[in-house]
Coordinates of N, CA and C in Angstrom, one line a residue:
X1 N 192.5 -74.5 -5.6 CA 192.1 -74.3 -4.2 C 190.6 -74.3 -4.1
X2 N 189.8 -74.2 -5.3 CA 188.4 -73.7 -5.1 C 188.1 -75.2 -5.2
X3 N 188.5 -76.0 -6.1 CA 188.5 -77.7 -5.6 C 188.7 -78.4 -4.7
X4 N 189.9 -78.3 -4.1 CA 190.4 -78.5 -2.8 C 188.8 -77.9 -1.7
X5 N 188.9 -76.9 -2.2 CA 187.6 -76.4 -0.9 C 186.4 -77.4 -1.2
X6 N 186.2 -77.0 -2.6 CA 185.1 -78.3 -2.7 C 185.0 -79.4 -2.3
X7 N 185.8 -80.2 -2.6 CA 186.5 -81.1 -2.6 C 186.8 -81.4 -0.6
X8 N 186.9 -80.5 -0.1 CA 186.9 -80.6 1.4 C 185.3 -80.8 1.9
X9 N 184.9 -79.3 1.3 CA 183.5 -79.4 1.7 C 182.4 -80.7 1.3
X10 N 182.8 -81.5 0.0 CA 182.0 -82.3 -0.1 C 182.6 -83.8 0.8
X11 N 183.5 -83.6 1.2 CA 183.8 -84.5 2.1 C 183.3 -84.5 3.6
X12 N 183.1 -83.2 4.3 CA 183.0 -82.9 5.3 C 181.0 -83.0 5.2
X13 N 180.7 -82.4 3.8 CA 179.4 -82.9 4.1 C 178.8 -84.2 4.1
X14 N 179.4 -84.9 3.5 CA 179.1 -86.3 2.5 C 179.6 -87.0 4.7
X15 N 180.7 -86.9 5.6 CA 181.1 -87.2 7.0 C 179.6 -86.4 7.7
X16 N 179.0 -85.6 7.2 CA 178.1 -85.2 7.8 C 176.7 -85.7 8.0
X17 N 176.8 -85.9 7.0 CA 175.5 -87.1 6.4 C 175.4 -88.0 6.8
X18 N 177.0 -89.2 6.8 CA 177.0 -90.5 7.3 C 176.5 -89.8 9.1
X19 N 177.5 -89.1 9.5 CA 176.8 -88.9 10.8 C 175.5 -88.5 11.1
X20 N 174.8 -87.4 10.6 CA 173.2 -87.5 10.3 C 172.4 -89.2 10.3
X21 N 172.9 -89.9 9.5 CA 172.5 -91.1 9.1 C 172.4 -91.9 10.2
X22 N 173.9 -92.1 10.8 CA 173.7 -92.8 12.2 C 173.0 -92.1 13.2
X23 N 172.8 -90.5 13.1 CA 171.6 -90.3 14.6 C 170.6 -90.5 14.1
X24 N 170.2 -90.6 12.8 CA 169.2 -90.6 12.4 C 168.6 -92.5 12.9
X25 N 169.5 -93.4 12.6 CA 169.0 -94.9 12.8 C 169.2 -95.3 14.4
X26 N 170.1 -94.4 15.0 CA 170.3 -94.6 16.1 C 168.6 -94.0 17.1
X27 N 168.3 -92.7 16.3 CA 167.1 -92.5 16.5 C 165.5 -93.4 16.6
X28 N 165.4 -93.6 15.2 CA 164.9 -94.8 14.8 C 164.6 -95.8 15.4
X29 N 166.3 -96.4 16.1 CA 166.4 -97.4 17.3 C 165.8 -97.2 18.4
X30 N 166.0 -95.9 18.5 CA 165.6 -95.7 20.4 C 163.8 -95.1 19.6
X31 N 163.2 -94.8 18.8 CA 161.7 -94.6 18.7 C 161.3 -96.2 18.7
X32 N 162.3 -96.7 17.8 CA 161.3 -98.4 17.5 C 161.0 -99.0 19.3
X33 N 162.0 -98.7 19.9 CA 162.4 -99.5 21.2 C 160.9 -98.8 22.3
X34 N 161.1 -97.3 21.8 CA 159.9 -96.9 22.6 C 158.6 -97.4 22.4
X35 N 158.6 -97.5 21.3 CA 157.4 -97.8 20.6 C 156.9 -99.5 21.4
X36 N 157.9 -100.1 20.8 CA 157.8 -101.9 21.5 C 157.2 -101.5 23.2
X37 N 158.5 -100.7 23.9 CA 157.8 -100.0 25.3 C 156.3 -99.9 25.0
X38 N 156.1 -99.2 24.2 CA 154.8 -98.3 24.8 C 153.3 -99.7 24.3
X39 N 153.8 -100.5 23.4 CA 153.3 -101.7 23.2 C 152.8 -102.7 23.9
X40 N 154.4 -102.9 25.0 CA 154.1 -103.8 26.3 C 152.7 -103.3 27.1
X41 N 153.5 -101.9 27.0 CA 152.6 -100.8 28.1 C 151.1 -101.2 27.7
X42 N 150.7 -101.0 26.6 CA 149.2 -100.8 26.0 C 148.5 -102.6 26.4
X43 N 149.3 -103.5 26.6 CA 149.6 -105.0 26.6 C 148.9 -104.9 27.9
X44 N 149.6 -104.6 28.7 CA 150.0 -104.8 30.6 C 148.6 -103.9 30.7
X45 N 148.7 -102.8 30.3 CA 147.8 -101.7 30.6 C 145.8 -102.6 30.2
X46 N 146.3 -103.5 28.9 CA 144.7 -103.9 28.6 C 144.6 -105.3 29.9
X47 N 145.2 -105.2 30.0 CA 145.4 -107.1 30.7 C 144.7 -106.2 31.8
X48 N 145.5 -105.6 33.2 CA 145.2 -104.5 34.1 C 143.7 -104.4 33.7
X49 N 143.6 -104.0 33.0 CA 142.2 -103.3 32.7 C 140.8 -104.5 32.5
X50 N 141.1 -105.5 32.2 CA 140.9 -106.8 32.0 C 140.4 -107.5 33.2
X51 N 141.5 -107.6 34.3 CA 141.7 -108.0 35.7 C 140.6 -107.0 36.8
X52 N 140.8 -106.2 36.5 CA 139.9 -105.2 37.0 C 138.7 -105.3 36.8
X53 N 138.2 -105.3 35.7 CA 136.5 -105.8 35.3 C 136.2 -106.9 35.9
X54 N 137.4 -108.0 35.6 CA 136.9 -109.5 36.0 C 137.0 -109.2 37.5
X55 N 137.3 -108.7 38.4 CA 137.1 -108.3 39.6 C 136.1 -107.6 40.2
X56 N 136.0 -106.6 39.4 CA 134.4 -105.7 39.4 C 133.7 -106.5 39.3
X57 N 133.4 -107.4 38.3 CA 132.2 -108.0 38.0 C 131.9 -109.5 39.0
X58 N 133.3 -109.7 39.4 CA 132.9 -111.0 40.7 C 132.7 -110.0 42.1
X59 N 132.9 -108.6 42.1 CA 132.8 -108.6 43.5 C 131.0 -107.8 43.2
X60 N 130.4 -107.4 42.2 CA 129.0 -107.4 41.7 C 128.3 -108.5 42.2
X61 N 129.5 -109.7 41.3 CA 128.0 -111.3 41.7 C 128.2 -111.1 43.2
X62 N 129.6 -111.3 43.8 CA 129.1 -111.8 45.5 C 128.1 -110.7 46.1
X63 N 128.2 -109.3 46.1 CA 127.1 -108.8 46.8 C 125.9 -108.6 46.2
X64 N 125.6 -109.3 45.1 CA 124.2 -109.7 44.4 C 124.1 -110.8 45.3
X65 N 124.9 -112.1 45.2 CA 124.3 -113.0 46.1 C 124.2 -113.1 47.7
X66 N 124.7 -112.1 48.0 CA 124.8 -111.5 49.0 C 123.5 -111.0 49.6
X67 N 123.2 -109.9 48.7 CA 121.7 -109.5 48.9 C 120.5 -110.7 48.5
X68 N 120.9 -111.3 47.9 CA 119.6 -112.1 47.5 C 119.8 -113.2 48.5
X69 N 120.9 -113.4 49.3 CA 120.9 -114.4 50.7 C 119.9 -113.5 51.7
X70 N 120.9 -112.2 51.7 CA 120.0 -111.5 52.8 C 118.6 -111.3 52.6
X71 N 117.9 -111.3 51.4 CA 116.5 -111.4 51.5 C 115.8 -112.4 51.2
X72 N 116.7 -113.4 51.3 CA 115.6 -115.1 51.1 C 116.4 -114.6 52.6
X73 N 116.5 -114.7 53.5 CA 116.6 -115.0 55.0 C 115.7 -114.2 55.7
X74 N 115.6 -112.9 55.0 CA 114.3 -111.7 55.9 C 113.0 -112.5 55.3
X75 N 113.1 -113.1 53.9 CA 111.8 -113.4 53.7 C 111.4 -114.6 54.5
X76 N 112.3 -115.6 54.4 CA 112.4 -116.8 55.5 C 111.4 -116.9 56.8
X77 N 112.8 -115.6 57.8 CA 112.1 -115.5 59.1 C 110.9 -114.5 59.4
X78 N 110.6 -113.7 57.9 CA 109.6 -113.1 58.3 C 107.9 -114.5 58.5
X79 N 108.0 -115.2 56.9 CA 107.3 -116.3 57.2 C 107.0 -116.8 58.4
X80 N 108.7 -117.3 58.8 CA 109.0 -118.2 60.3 C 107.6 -117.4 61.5
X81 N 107.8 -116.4 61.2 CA 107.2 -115.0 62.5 C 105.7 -115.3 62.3
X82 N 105.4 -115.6 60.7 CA 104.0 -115.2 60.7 C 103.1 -116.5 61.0
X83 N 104.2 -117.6 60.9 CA 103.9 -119.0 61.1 C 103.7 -119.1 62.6
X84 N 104.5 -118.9 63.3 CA 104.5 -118.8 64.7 C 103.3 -117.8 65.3
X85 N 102.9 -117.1 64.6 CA 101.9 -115.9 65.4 C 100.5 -117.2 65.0
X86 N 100.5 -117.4 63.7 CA 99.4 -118.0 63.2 C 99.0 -119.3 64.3
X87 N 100.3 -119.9 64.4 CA 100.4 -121.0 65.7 C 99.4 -120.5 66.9
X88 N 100.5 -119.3 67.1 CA 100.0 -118.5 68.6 C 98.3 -118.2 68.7
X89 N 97.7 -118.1 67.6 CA 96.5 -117.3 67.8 C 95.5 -118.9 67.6
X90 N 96.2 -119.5 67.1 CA 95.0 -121.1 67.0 C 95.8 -121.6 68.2
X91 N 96.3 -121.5 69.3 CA 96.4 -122.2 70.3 C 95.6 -121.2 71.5
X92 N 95.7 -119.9 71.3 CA 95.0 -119.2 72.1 C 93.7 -119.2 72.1
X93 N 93.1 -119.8 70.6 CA 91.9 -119.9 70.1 C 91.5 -121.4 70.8
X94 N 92.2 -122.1 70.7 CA 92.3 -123.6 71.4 C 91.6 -123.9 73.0
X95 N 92.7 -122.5 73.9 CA 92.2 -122.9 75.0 C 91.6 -121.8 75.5
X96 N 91.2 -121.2 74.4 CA 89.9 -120.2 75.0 C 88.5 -121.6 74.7
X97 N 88.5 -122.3 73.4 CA 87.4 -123.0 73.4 C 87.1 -124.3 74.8
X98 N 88.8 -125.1 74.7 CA 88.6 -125.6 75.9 C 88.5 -124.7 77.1
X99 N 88.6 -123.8 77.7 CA 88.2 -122.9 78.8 C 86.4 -122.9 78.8
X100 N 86.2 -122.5 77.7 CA 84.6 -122.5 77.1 C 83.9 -123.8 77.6
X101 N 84.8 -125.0 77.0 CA 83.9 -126.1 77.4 C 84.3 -126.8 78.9
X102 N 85.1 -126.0 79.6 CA 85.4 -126.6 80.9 C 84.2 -125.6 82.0
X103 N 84.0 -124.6 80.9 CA 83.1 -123.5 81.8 C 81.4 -124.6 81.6
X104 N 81.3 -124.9 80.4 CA 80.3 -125.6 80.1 C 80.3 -126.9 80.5
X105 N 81.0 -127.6 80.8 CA 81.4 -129.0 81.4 C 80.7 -128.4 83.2
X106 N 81.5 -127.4 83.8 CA 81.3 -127.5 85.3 C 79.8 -126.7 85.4
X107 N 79.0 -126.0 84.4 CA 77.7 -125.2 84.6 C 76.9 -126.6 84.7
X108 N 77.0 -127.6 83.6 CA 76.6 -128.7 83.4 C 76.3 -129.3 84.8
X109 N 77.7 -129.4 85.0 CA 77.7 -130.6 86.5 C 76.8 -130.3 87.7
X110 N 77.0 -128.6 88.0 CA 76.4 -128.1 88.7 C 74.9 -128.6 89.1
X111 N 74.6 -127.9 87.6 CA 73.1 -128.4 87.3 C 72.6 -129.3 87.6
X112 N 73.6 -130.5 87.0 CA 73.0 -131.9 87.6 C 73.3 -132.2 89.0
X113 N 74.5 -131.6 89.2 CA 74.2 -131.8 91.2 C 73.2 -131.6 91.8
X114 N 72.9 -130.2 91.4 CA 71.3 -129.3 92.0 C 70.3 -130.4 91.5
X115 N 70.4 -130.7 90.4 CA 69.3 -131.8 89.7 C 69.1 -133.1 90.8
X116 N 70.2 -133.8 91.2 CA 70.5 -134.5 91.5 C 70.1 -134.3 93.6
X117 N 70.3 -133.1 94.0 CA 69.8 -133.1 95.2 C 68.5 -132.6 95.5
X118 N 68.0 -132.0 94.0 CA 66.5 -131.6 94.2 C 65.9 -133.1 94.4
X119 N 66.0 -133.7 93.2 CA 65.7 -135.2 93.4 C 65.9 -136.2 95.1
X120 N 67.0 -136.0 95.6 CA 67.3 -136.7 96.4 C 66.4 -135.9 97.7
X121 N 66.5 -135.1 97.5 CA 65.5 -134.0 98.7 C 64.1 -134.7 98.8
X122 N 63.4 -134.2 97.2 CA 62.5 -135.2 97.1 C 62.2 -136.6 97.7
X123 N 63.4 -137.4 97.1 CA 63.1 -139.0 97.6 C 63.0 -139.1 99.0
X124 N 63.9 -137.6 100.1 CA 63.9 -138.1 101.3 C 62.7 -137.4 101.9
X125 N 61.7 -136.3 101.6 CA 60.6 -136.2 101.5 C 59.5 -137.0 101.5
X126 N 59.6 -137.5 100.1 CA 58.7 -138.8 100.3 C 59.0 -139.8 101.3
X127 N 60.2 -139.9 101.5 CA 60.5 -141.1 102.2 C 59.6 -140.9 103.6
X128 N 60.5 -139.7 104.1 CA 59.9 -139.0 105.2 C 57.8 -139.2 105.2
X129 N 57.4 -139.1 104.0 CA 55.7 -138.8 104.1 C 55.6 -140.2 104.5
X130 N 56.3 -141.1 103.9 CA 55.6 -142.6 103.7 C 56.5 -143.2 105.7
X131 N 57.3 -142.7 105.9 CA 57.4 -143.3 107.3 C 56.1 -142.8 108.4
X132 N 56.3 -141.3 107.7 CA 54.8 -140.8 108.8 C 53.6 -141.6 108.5
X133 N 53.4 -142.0 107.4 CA 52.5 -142.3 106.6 C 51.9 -143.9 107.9
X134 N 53.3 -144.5 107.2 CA 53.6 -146.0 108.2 C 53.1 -145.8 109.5
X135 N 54.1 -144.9 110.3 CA 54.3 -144.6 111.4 C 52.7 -144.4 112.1
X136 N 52.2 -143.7 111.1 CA 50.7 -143.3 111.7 C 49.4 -144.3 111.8
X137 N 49.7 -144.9 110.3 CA 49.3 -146.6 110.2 C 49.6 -147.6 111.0
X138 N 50.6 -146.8 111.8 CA 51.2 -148.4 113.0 C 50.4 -147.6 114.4
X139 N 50.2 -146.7 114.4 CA 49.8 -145.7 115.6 C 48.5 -146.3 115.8
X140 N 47.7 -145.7 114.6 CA 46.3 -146.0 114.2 C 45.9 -147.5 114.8
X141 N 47.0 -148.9 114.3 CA 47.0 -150.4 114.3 C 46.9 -150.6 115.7
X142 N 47.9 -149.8 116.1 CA 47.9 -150.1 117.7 C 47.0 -149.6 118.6
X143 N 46.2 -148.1 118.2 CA 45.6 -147.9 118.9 C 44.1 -148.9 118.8
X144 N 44.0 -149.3 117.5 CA 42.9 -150.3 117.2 C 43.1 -151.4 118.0
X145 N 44.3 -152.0 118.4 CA 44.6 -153.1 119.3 C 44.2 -153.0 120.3
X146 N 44.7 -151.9 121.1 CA 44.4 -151.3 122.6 C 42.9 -151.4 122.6
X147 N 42.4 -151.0 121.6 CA 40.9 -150.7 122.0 C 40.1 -151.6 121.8
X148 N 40.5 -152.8 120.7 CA 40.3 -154.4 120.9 C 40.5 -155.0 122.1
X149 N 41.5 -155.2 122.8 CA 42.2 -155.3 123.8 C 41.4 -154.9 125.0
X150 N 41.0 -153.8 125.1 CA 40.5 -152.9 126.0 C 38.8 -153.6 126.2
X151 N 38.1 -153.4 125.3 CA 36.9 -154.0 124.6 C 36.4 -155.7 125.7
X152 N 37.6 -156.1 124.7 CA 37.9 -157.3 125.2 C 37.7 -158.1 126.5
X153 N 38.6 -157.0 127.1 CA 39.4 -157.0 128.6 C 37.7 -156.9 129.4
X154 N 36.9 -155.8 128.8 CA 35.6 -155.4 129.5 C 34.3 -156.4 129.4
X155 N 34.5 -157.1 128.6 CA 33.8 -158.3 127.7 C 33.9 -159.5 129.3

């Protein structure tokens, strides 16, 4: 009987074992399977991680080039501004000189007008001395006639 029991018991352990055995591979199976899982996972998970940088780092360049548009354009039209003022102040400089020389053009003219009618005043002055001049010379002529005439007349 103590065989028999043995003889049971090492049967029942020996059925215990094989079953141990299979949870044990069955185990094994479902760790390996997790494992491959958690592999994909680490896979998917570096890719992700991958995708993400390469995203980060293009959406870096576009607002680097972004900024560096927006300041070659401030730098641009600040130039544009300074170009235009620089314009603005040599054109204001322009017709402040021509104003200058239109002021000096018409002081000029003046002058020579005044020049020009002092002179003419003059000529008709003279003119005037030399008609009296005449005039008096023909007065004088004539009265010399008359008194030739007269002279004459008594002769």
């Amino acid at each position: 009987a103590e065989k028999e029991n043995e003889a049971t018991l090492i049967e029942t352990l020996q059925a215990e074992s094989k079953q141990l055995r299979e949870i044990v591979e069955q185990q094994k199976t479902v760790l390996e399977q997790q494992a491959q899982n958690l592999e994909a996972q680490k896979k998917n998970l570096a890719a992700s991680l991958a995708a993400q940088e390469k995203g980060r780092k293009l959406m870096v360049k576009t607002i680097k080039q972004g900024l560096e548009a927006t300041i070659a354009a401030e730098k641009r039209i600040r130039e544009e501004a300074e170009q235009a003022s620089l314009e603005r102040v040599a054109a204001e400089k322009k017709m402040r000189q021509e104003a200058e020389q239109v002021a000096l053009a018409k002081v000029a003219a003046e002058k020579t007008m005044r020049q020009e009618a002092e002179e003419a005043a003059l000529a008709r002055a003279e003119t005037d001395k030399k008609m009296r001049e005449e005039a008096e010379e023909a007065a004088l002529a004539r009265a010399e006639a008359e008194k030739i005439i007269r002279e004459e007349a008594e002769l």
